[in-house]
Coordinates of N, CA, C and O and ligand atoms in Angstrom, one line a residue:
X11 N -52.6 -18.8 35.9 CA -51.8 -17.6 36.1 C -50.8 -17.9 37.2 O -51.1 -17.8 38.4
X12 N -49.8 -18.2 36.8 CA -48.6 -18.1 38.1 C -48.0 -16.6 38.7 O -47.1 -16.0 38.1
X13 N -48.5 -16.3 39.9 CA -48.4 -15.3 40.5 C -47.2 -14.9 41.2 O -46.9 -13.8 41.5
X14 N -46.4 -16.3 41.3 CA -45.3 -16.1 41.8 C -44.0 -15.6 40.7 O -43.3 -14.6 40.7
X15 N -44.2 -16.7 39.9 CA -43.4 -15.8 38.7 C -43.6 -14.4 38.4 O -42.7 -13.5 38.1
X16 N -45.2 -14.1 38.4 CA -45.1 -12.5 37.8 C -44.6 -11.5 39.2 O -44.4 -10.3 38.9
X17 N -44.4 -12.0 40.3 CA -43.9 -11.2 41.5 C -42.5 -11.1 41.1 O -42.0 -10.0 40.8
X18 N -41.4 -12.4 41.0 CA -40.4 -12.4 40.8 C -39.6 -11.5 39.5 O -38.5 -10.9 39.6
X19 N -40.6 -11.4 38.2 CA -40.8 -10.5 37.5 C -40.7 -9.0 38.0 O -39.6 -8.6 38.2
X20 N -41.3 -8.6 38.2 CA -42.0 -7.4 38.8 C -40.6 -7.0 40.0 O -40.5 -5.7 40.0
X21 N -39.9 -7.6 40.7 CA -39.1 -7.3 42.1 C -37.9 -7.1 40.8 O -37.2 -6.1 40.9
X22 N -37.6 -7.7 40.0 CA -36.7 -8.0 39.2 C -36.6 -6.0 38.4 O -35.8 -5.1 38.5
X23 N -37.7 -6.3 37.8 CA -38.0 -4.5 37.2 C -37.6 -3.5 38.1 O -36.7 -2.7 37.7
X24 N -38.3 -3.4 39.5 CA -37.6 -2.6 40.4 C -36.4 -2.1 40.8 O -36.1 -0.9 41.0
X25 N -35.0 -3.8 40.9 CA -34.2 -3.9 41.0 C -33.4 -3.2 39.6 O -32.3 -3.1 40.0
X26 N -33.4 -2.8 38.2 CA -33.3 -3.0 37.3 C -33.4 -1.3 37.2 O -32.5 -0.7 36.5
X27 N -34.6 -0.4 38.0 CA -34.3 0.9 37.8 C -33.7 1.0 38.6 O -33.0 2.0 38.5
X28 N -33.4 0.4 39.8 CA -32.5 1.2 40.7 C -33.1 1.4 42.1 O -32.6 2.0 43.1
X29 N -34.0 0.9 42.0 CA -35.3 0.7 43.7 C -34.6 -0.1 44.3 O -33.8 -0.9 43.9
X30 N -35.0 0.3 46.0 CA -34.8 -0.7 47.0 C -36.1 -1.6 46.8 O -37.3 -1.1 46.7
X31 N -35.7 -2.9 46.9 CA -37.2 -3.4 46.3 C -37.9 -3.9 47.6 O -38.8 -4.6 47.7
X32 N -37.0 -3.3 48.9 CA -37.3 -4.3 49.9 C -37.4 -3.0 51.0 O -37.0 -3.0 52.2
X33 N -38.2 -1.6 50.1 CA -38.4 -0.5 50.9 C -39.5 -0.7 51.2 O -40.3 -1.4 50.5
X34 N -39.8 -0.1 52.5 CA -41.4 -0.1 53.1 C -42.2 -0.1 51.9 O -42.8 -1.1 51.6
X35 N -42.2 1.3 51.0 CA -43.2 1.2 50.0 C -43.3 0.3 49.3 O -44.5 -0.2 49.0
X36 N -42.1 -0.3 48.7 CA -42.3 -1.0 47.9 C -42.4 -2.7 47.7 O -42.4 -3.3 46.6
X37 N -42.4 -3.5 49.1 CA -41.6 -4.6 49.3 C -43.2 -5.6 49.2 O -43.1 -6.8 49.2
X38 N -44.4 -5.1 49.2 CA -45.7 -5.5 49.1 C -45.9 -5.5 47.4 O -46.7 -6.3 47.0
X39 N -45.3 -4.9 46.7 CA -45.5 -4.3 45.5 C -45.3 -5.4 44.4 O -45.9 -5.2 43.3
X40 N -44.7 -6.3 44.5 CA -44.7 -7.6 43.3 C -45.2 -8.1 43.4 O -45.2 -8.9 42.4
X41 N -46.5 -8.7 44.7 CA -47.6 -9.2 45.0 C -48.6 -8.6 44.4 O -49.4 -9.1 43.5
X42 N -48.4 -7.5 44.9 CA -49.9 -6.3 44.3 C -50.1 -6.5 43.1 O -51.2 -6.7 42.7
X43 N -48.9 -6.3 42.3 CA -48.9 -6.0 40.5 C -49.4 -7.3 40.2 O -50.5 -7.4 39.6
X44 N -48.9 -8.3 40.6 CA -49.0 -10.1 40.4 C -50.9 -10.3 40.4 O -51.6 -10.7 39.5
X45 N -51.1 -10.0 41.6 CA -53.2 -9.7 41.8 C -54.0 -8.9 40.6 O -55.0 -9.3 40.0
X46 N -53.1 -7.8 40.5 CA -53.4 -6.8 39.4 C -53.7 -7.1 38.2 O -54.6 -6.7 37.5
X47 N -52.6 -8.2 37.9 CA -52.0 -8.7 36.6 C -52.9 -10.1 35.9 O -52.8 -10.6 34.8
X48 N -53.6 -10.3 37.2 CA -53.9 -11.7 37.0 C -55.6 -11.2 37.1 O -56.5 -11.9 36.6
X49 N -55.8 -10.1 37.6 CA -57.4 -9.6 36.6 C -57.2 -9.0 35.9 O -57.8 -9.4 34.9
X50 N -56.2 -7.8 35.6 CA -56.7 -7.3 34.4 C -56.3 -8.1 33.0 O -56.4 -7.5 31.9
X51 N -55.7 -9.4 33.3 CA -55.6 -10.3 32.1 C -56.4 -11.8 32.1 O -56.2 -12.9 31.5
X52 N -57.2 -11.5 32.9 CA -58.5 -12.6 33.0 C -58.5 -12.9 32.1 O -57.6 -13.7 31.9
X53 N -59.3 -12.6 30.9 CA -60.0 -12.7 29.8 C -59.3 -13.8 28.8 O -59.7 -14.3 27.8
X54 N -57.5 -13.9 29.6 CA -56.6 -14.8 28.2 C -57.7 -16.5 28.6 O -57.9 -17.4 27.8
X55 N -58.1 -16.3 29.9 CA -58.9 -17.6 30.4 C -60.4 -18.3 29.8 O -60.9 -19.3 30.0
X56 N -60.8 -17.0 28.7 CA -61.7 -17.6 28.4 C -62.1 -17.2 26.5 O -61.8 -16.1 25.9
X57 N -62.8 -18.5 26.1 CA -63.0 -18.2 24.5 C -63.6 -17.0 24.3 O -64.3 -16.8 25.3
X58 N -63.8 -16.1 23.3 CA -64.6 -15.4 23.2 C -65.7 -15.8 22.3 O -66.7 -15.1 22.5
X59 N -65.8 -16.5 21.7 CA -67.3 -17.2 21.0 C -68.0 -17.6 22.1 O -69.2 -17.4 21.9
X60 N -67.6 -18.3 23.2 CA -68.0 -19.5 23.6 C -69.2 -18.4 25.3 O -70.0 -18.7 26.2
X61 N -68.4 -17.0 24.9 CA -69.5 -16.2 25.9 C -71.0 -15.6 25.4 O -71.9 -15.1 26.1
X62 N -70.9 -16.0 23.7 CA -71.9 -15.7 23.6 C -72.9 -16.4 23.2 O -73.0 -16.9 22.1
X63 N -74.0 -16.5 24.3 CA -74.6 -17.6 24.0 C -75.8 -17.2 23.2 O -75.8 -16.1 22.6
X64 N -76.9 -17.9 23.1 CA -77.4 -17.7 21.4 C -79.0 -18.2 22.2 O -79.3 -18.9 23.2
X65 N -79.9 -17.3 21.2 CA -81.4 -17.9 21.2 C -81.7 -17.5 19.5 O -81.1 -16.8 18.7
X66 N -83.0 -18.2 19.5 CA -83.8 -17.8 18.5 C -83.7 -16.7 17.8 O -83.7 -16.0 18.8
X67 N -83.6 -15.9 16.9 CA -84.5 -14.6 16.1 C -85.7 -14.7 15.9 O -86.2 -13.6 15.6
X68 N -86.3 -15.6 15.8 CA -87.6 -15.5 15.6 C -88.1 -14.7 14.3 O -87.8 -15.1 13.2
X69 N -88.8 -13.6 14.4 CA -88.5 -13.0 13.3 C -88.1 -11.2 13.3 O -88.8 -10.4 12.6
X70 N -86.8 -11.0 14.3 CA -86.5 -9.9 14.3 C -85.3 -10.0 13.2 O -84.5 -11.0 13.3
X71 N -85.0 -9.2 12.3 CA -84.4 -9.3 11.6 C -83.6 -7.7 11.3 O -83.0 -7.4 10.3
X72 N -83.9 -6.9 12.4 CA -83.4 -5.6 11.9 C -82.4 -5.4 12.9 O -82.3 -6.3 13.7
X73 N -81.8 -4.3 13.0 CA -80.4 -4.5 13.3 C -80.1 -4.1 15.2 O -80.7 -3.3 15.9
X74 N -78.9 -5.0 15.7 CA -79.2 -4.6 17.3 C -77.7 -4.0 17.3 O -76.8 -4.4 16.5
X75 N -77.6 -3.0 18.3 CA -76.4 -2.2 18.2 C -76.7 -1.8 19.5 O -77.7 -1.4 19.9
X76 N -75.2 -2.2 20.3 CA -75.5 -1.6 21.5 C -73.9 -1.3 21.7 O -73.0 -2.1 21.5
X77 N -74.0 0.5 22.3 CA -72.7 1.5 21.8 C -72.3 1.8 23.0 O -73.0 1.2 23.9
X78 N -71.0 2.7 23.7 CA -70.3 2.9 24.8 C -70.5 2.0 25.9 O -71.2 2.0 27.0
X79 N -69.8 1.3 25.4 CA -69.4 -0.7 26.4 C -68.2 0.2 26.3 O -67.7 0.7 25.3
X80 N -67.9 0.2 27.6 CA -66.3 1.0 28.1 C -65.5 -0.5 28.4 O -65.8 -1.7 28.5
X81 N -64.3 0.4 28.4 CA -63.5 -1.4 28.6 C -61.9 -0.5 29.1 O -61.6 0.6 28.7
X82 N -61.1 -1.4 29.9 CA -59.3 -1.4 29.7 C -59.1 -2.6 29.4 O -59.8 -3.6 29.5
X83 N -57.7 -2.1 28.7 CA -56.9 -3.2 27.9 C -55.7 -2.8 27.8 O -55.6 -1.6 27.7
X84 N -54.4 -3.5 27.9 CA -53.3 -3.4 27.9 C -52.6 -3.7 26.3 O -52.8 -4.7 25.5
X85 N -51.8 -2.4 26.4 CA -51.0 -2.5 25.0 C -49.9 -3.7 25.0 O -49.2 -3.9 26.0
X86 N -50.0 -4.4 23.9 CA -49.0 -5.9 24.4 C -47.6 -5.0 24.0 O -46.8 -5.8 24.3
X87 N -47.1 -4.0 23.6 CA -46.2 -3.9 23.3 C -44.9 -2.9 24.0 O -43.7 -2.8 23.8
X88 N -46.0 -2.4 25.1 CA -45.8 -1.6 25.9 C -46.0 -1.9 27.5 O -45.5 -1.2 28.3
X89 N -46.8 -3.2 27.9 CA -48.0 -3.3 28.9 C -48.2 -1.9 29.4 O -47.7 -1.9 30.6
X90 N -48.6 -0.6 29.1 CA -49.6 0.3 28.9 C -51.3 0.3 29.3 O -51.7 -0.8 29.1
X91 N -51.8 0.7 29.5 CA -53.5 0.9 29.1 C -53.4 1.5 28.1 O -52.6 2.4 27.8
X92 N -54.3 0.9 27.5 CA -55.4 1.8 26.6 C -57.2 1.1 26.6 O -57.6 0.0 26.3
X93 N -57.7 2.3 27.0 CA -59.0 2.4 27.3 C -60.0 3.6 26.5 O -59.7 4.7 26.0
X94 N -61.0 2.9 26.5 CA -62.0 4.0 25.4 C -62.9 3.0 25.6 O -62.9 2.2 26.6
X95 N -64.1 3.1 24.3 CA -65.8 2.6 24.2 C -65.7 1.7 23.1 O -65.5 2.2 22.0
X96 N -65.7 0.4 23.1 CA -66.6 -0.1 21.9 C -68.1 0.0 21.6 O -69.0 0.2 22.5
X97 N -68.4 -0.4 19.9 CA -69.8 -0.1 19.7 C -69.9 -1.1 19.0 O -69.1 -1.1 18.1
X98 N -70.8 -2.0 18.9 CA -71.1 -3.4 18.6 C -72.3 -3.3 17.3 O -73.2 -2.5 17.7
X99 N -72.6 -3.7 16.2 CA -73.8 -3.6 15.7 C -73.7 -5.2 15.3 O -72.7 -5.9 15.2
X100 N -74.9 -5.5 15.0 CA -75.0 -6.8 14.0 C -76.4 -6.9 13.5 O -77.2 -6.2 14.1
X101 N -76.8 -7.5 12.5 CA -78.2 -8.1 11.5 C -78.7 -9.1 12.0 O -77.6 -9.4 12.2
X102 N -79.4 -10.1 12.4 CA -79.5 -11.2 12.6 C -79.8 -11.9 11.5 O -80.4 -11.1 10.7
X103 N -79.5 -13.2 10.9 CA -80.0 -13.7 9.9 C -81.4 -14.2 9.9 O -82.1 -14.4 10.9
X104 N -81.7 -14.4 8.7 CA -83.5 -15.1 8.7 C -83.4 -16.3 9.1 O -82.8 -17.3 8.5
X105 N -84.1 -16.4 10.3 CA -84.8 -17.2 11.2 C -82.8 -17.4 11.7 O -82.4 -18.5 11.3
X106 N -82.0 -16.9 12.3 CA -81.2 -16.7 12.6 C -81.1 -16.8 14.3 O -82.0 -17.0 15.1
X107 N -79.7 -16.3 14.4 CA -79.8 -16.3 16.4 C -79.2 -14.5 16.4 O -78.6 -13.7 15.7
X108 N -79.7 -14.5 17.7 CA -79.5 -13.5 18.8 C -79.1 -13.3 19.8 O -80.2 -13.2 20.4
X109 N -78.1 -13.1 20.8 CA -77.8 -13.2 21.3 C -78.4 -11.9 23.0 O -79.4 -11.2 22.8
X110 N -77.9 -11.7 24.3 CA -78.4 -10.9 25.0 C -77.2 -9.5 25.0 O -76.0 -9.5 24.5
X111 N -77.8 -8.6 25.6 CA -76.6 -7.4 24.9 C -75.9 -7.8 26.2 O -74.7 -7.7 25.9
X112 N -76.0 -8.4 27.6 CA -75.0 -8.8 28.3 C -73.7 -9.3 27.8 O -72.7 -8.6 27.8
X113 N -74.1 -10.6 27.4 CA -72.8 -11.0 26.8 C -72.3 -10.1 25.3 O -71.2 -10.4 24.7
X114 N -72.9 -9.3 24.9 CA -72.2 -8.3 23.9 C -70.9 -7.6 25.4 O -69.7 -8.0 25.4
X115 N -71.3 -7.0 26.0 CA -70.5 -6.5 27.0 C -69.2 -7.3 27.2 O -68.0 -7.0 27.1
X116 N -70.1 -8.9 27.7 CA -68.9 -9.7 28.0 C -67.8 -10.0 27.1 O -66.7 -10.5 27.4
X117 N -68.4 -9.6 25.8 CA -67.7 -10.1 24.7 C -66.3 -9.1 24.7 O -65.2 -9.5 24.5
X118 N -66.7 -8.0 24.9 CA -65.6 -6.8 24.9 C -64.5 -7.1 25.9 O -63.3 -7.1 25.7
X119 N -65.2 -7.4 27.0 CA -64.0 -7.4 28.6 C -63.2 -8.5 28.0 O -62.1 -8.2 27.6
X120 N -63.6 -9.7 27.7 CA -62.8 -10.8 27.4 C -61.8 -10.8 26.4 O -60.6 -11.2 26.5
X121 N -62.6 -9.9 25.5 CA -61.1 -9.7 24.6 C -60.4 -9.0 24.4 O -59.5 -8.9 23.5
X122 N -60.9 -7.9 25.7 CA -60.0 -6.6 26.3 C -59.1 -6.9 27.1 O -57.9 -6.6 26.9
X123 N -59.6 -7.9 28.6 CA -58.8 -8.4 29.3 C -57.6 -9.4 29.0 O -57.5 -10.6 29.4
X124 N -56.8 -8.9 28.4 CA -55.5 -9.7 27.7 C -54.1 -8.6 26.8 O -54.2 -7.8 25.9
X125 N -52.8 -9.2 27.5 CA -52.0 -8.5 26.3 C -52.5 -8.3 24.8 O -52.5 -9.3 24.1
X126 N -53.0 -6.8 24.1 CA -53.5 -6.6 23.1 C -53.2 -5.2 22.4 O -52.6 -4.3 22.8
X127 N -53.9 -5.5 21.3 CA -53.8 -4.6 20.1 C -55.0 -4.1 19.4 O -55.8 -4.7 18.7
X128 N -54.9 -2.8 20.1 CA -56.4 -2.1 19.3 C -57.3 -2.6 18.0 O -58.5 -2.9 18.0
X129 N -56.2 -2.7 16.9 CA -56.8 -3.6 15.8 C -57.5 -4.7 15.7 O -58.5 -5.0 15.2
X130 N -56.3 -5.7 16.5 CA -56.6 -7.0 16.9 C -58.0 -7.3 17.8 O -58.7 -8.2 17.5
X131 N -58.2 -6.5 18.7 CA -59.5 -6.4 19.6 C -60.6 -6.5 19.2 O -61.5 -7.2 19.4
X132 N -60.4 -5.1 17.9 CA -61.6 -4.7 17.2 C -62.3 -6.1 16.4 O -63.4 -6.5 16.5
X133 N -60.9 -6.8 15.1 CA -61.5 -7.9 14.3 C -61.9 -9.0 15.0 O -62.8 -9.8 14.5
X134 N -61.1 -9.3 16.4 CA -61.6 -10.7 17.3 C -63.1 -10.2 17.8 O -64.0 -11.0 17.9
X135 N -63.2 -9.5 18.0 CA -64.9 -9.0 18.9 C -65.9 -9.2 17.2 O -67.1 -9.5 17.3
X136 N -65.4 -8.8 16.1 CA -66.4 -9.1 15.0 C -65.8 -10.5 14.6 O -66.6 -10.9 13.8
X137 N -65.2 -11.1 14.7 CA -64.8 -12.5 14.1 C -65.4 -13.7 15.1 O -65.7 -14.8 14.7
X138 N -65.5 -13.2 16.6 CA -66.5 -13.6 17.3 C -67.9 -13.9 17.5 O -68.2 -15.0 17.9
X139 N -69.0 -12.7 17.0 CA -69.9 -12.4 16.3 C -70.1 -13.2 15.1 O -71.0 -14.0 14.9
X140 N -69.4 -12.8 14.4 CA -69.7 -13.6 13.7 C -70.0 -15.5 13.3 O -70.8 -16.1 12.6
X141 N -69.0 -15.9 14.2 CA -68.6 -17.2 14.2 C -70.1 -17.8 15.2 O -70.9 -18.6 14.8
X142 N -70.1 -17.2 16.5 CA -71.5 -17.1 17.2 C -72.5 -17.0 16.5 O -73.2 -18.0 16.4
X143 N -72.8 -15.7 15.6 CA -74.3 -15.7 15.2 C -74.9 -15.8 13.5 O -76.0 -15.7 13.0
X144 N -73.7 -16.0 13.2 CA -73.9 -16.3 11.8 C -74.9 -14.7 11.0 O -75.8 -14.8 10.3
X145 N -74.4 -13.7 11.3 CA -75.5 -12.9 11.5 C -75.3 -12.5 9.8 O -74.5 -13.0 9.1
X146 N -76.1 -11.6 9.5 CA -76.0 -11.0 7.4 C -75.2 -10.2 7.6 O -74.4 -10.1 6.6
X147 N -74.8 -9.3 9.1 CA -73.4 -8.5 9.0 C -73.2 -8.0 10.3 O -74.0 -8.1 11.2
X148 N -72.1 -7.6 10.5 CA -71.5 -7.3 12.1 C -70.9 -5.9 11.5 O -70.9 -5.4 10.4
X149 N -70.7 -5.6 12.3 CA -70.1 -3.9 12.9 C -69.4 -3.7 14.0 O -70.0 -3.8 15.0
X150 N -68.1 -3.3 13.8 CA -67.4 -3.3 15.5 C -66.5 -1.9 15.5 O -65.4 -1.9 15.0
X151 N -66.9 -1.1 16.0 CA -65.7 0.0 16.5 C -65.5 0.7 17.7 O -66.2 1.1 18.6
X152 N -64.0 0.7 17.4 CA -63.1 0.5 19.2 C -62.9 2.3 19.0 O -62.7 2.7 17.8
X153 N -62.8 2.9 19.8 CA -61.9 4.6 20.2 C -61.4 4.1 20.9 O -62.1 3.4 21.6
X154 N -59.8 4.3 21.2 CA -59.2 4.6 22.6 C -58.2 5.3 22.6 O -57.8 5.8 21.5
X155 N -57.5 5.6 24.1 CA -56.8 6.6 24.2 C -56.0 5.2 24.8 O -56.4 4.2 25.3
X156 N -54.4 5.8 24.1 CA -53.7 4.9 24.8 C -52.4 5.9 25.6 O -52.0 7.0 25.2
X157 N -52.0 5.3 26.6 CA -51.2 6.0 27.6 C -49.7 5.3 27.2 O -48.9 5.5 28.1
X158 N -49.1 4.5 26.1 CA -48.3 4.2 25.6 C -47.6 5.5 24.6 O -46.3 5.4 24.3
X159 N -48.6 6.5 24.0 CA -48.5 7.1 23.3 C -48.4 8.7 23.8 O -47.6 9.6 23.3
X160 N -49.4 8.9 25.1 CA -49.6 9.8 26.1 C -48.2 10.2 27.2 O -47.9 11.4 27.4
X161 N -47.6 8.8 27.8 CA -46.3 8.6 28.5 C -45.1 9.1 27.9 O -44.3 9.9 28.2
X162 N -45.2 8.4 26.8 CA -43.7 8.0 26.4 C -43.8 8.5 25.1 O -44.7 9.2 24.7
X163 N -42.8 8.1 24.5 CA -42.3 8.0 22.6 C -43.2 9.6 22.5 O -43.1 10.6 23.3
X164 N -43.8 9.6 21.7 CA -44.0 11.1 21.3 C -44.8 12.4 22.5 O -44.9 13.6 22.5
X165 N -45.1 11.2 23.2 CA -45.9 12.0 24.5 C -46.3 13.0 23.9 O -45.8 14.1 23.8
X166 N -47.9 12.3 23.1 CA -48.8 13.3 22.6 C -50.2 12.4 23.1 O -50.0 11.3 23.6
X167 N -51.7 13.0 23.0 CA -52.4 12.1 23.0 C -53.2 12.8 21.8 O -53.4 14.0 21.4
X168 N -53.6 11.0 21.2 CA -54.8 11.3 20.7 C -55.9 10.0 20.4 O -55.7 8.9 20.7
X169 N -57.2 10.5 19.9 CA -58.1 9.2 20.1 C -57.7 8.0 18.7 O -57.5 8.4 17.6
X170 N -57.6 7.0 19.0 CA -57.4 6.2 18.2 C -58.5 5.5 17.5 O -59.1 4.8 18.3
X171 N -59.1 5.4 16.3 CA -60.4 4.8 16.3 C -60.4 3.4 15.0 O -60.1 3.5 13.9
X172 N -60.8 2.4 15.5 CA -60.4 1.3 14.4 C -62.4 0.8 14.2 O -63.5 1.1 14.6
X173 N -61.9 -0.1 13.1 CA -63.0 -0.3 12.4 C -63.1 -1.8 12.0 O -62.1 -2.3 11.5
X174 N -64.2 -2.6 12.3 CA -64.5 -4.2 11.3 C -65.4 -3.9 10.7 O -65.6 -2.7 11.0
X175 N -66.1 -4.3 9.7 CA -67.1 -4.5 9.0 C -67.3 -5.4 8.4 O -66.5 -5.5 7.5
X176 N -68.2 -6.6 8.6 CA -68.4 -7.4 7.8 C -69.8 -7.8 6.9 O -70.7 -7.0 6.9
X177 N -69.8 -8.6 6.4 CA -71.0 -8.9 5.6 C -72.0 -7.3 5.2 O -71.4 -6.4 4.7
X178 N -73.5 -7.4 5.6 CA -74.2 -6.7 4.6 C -73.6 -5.0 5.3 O -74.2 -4.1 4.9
X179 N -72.7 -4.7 6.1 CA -72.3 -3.5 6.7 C -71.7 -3.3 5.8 O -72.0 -2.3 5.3
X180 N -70.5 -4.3 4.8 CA -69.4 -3.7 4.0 C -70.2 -3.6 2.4 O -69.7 -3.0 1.5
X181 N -71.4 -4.3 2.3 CA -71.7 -4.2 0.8 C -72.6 -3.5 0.9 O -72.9 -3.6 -0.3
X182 N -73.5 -2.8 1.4 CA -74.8 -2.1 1.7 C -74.3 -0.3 2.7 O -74.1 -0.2 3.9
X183 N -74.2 0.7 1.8 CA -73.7 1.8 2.8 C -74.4 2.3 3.2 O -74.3 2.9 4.3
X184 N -75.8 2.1 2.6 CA -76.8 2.7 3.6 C -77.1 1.9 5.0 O -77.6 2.4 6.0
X185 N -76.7 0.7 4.8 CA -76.8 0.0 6.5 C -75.7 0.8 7.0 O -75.9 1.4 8.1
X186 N -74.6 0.7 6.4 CA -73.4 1.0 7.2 C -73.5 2.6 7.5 O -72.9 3.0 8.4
X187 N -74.2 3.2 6.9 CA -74.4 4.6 7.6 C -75.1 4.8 8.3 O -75.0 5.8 9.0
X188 N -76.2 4.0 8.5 CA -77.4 4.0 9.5 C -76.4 3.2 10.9 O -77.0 2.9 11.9
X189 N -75.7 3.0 10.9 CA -75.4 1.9 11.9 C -74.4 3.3 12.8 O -74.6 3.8 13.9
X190 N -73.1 3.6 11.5 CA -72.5 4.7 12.0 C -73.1 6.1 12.7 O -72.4 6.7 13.6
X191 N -74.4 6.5 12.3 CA -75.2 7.4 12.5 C -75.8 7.3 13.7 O -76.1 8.4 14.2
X192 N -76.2 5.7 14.4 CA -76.9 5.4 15.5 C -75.5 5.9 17.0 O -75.6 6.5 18.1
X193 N -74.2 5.0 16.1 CA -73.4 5.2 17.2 C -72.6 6.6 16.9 O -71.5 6.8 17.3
X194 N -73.3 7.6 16.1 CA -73.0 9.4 16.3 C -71.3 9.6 15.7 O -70.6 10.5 16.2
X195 N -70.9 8.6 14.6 CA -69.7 9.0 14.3 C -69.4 8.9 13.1 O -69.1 7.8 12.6
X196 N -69.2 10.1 12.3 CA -68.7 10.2 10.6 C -68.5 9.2 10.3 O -68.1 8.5 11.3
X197 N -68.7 8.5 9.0 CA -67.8 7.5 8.5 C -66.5 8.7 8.1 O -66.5 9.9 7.8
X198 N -65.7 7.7 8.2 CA -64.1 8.3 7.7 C -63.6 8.1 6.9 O -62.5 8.7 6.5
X199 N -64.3 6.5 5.8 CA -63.6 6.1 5.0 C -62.3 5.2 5.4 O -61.8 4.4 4.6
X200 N -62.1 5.3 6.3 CA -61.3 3.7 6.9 C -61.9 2.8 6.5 O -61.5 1.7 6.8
Ligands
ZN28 ZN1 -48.0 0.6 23.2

């Protein structure tokens, strides 16, 4: 992450609305953003497969879901937040792996922490999963509120909610309703 560039960036923006960039308030401020910028986009630093690390199943084979993993994330199109809860499910396969719900968590920050796209977040956190645990099916859904939509252009808000589904989630509705039902939210037919 070059910090000096994203300062020079940043003094540049200032200068561009019309700031003294070199006012008391503000003359610390392309440092700050630069520090800012360089955690809340950690995550471009690391694979997302490669956080989740894997044991045995042994012989659990019923399903682990673990729901409101809060996260921020920046709209790439806006650099914006948008923040809300993902909800993770997956199957394990027979005699399959499992992983710790830690790195489920981890899995989220990582591919939150990066210029992104609600959609995009949602299929990389199940394309992840899956590639990791080879599991019979994954389940991933993101809500968020984004402040891109809240700020500006229609300056409305509302919750945004996306959807993955893979394997036995998309061909079996009774998994996929038991899964939906655990994390307390209608199917919508998305
Ligand atoms: Zn946006």
């Amino acid at each position: 992450m070059d910090l000096e560039k994203i300062s020079r960036g940043v003094r540049l923006i200032l200068e561009g609305i019309g700031e003294d960039a070199l006012r008391e308030g503000l003359k610390e401020t392309p440092r700050r953003v630069a520090e800012m910028y360089s955690d809340v986009f950690a995550g471009l630093e690391e694979d997302p497969v490669s956080v989740i690390t894997t044991m045995p199943a042994d012989r659990h084979q019923e399903m682990v879901l673990l729901k409101d993993i809060s996260f921020f994330s920046m709209c790439e199109h806006h650099l914006l937040p948008f923040y809300g809860k993902a909800h993770l499910a997956y199957i394990p396969s027979k005699g399959g792996l499992i992983t710790g719900l830690s790195k489920l968590t981890k899995l989220v920050q990582v591919v939150a922490r990066r210029p992104q796209l609600q959609e995009r977040m949602t299929s990389t956190i199940a394309d992840a999963l899956e590639e990791a645990l080879n599991p019979r099916g994954a389940l991933v859904l993101v809500e968020a509120d984004h402040l891109c939509m809240g700020m500006r252009g229609i300056r409305s808000q509302a919750r945004i909610v996306t959807s993955a589904v893979r394997g036995i989630f998309r061909t079996n509705a009774a998994t996929r309703a038991e899964a939906l039902t655990l994390i307390n939210l209608r199917e919508t037919g998305r």
